Short mmCIF file of C-alpha atoms in Angstrom, two decimals:
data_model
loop_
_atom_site.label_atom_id
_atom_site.label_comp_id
_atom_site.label_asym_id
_atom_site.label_seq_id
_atom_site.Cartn_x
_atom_site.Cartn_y
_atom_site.Cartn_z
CA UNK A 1065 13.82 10.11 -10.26
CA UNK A 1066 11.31 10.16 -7.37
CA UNK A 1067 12.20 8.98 -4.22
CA UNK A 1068 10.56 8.37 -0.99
CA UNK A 1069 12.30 7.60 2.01
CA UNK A 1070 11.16 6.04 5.19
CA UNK A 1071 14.14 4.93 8.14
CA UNK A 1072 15.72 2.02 7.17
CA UNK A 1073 16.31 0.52 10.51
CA UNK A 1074 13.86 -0.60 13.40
CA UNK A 1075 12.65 2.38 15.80
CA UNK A 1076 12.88 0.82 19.13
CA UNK A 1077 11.27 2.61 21.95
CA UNK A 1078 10.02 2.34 25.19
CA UNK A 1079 6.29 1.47 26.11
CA UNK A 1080 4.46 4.76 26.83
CA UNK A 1081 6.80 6.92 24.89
CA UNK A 1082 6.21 9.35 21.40
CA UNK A 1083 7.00 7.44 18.99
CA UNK A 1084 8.34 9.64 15.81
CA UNK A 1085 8.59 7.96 12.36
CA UNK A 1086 9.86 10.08 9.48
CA UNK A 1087 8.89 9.91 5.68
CA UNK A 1088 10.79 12.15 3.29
CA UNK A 1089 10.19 12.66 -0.80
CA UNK A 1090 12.37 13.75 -3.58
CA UNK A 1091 11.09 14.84 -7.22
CA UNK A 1092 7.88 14.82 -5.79
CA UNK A 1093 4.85 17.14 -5.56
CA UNK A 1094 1.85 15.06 -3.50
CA UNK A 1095 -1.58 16.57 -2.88
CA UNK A 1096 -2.18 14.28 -0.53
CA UNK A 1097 -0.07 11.86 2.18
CA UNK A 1098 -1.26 8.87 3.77
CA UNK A 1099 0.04 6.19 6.18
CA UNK A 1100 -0.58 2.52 6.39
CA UNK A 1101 0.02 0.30 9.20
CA UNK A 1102 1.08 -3.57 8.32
CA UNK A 1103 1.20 -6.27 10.48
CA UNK A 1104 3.22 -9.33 9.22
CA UNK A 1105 2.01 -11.17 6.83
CA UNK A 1106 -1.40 -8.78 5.83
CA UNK A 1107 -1.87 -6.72 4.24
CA UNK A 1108 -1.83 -3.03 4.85
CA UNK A 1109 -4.72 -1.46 6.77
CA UNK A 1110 -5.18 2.58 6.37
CA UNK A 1111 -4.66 5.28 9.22
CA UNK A 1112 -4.55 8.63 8.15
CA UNK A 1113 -4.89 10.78 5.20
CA UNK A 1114 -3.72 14.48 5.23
CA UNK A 1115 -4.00 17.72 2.33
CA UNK A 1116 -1.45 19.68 0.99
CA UNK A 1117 -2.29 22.05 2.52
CA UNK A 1118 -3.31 20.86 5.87
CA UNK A 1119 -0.42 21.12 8.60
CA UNK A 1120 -1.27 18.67 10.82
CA UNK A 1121 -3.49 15.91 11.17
CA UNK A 1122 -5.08 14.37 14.64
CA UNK A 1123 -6.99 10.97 15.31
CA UNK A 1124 -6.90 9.23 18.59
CA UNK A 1125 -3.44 8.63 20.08
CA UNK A 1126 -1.83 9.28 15.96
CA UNK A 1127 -0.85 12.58 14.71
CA UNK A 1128 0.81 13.34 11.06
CA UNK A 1129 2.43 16.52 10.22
CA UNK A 1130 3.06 17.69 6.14
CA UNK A 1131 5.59 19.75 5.40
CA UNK A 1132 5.55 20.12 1.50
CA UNK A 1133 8.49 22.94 1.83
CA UNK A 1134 10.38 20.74 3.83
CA UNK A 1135 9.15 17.52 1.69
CA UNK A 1136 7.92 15.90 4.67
CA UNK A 1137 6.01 14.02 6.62
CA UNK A 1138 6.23 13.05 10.28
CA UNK A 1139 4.02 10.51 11.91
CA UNK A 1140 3.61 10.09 15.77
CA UNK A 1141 2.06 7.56 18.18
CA UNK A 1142 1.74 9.00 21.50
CA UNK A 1143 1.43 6.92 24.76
CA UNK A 1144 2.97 3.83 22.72
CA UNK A 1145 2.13 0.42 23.93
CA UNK A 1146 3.40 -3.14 22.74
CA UNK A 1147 0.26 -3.63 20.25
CA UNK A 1148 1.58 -0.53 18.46
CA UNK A 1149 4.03 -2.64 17.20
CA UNK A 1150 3.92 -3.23 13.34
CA UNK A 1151 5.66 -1.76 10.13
CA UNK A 1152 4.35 1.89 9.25
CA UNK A 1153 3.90 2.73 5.44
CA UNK A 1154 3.83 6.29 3.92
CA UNK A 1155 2.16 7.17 0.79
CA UNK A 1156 1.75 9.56 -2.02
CA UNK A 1157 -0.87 10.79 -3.93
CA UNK A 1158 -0.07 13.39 -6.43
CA UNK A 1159 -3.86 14.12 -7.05
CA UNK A 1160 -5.67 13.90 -10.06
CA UNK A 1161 -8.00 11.42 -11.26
CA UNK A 1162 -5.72 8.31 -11.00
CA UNK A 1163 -6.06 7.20 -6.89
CA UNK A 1164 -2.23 5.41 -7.30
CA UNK A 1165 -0.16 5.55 -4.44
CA UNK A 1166 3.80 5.56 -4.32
CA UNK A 1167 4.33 3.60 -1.45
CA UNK A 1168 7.75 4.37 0.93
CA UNK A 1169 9.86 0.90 2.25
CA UNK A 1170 8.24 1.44 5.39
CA UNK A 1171 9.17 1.55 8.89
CA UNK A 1172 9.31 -1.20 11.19
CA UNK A 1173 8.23 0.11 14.72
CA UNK A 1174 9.20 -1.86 17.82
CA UNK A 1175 7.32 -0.86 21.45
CA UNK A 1176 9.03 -2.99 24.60
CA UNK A 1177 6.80 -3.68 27.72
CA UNK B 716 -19.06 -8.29 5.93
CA UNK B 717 -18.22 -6.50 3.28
CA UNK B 718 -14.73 -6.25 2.44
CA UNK B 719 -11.48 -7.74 0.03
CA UNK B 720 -10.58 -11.23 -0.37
CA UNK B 721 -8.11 -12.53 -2.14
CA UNK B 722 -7.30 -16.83 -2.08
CA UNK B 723 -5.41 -18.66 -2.24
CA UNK B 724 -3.33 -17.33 0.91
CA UNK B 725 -0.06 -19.53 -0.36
CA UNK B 726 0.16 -21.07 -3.65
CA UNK B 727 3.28 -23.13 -4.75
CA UNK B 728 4.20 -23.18 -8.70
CA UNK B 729 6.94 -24.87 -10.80
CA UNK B 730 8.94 -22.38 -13.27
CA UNK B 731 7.04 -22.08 -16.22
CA UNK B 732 4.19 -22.35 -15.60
CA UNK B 733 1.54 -19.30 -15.52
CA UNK B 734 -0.79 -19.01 -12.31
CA UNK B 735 -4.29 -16.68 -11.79
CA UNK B 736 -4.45 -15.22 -8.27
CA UNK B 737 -8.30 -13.97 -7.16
CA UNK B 738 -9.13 -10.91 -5.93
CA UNK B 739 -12.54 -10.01 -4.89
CA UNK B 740 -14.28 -7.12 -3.64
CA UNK B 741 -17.98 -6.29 -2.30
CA UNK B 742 -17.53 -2.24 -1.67
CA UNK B 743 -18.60 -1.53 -4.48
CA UNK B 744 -15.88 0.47 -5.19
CA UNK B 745 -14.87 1.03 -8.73
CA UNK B 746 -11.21 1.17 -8.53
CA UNK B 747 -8.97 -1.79 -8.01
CA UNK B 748 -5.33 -2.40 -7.52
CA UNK B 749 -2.42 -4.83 -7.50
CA UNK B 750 0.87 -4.68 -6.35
CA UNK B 751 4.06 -7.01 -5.28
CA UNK B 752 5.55 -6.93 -2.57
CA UNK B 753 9.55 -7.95 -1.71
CA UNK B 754 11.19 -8.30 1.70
CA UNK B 755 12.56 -5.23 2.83
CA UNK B 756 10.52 -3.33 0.50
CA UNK B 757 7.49 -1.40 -0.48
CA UNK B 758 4.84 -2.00 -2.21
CA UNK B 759 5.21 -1.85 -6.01
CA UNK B 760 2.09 -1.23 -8.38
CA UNK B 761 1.80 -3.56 -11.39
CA UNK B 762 -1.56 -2.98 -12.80
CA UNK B 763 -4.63 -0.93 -11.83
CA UNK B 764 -8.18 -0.39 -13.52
CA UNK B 765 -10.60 2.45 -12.59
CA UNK B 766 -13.71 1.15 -14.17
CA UNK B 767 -14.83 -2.27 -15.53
CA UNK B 768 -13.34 -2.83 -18.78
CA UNK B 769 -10.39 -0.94 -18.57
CA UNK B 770 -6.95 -1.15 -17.10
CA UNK B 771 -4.00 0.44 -17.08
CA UNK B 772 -0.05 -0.77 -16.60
CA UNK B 773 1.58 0.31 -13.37
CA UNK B 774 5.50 0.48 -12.50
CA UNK B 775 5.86 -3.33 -12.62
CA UNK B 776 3.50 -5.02 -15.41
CA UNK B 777 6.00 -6.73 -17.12
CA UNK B 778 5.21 -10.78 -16.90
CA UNK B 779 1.66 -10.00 -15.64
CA UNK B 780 -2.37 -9.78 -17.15
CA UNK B 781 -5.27 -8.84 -15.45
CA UNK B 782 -8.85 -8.64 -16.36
CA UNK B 783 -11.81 -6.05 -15.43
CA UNK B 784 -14.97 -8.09 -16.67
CA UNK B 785 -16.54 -7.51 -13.40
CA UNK B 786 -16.71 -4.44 -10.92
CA UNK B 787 -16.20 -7.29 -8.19
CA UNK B 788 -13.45 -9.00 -9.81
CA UNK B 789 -9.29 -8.20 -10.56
CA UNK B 790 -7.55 -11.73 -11.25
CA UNK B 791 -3.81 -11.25 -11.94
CA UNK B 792 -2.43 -13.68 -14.17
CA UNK B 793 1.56 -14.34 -12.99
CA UNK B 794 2.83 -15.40 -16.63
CA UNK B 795 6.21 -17.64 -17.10
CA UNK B 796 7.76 -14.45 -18.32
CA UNK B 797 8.07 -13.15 -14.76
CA UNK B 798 11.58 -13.39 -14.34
CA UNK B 799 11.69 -13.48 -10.35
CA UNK B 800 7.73 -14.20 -9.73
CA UNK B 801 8.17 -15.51 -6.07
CA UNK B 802 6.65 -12.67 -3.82
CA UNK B 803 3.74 -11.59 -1.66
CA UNK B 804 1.41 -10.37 -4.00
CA UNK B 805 -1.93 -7.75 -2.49
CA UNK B 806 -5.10 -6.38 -3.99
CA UNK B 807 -6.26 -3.46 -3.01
CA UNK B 808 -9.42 -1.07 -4.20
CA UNK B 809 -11.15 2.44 -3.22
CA UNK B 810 -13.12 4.52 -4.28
CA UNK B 811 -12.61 6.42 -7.76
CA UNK B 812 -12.45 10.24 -8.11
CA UNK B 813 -10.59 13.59 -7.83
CA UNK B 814 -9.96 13.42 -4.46
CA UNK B 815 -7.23 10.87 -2.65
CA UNK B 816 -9.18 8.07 -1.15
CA UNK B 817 -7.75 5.04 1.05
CA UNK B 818 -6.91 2.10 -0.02
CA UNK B 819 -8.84 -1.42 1.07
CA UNK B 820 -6.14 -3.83 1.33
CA UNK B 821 -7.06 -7.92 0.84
CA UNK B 822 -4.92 -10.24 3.10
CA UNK B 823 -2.61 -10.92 0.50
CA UNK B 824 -1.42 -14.08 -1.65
CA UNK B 825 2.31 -15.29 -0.89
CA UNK B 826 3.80 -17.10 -4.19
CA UNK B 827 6.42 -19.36 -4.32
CA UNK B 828 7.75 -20.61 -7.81
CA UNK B 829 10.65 -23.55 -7.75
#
């Protein structure tokens, strides 16, 4: 069955840091990858969208790598600071006509002052 | 301000009965989306419709309706055959085509059934 895996525990790091948050697919074949941040209680608000066949993906202080061989995605926040602090989503899009997204557990992100 | 709204934000219920929860969008956007979300877990699609009129069953529809009679307009309908209704439910809606488009997220409706 399809899977999508995001780390199960909290990524602690230190402010100013790379953060590094890893989403990884089974039984999958995506055209397209996105990530959500969510903030408690809200809903999730949209970051960044990457191709198939697009390596890497840049906006601001957020970078996303796609790895379709591999069957993964990587998602980093450079120069992290407390406000970074929030649950990350990843997403799947297998293309087509339909728009649904199979959404990953998410990743709970913690950035200490 | 354009955007998605959904209301109530918290809504209480007694088993057995059913309850509507709004969503409303003014992006003119022509898809729309719901999904349920437990702790700990991702989000889990239960019904989405790509044009007015029309809907289709996601992962999860079992215990739920919705209705398209409106581009604005997605109510989902949380029936007393939802076995374990008590969740954070969101709406969501984009654009509709071949490409992947983001998702517009409302700020959610938390249910709690007793």
């Amino acid at each position: 069955s399809q899977k999508i895996e995001q780390n199960s525990e909290a990524l602690n790091i230190q402010e100013g840091k790379t953060a590094t948050l890893t989403c990884n697919y089974t039984n999958y074949s995506p055209a397209y990858l996105q990530w959500y941040r969510q903030d408690p209680g809200r809903g999730p608000v949209f970051l960044l969208l990457i191709r198939e066949n697009e390596k890497e993906k840049r906006k601001e202080r957020l970078k996303v790598t796609f790895d379709t061989t591999l069957k993964q995605s990587l998602f980093h926040i450079t120069a992290s600071q407390p406000a970074d602090s929030a649950t990350y989503l990843c997403a799947l899009d297998k293309g087509g006509a339909t728009n649904k997204l199979i959404f990953g557990t998410g990743t709970l992100l913690a950035v200490q002052p | 301000d354009g955007g998605i709204t959904q209301s109530p934000k918290y809504l209480f219920r007694k088993e057995g009965q059913n309850v509507t929860l709004s969503c409303e969008q003014n992006l003119n956007h022509d898809a729309m989306y719901w999904y349920r979300q437990d702790p700990g877990q991702g989000l889990r699609l239960i019904y989405y419709s790509q044009i007015v009129n029309d809907f289709q069953k996601g992962d999860i529809a079992e215990g739920y309706s919705v209705s398209r009679e409106k581009k604005e307009s997605f109510p989902l309908t949380v029936t007393s055959a939802q076995k374990n209704p008590t969740a954070f439910y969101l709406c969501a809606s984009s654009p509709q085509g071949v490409l992947s488009y983001e998702q517009y997220f409302g700020p959610g409706t938390r249910l709690t059934v007793t």
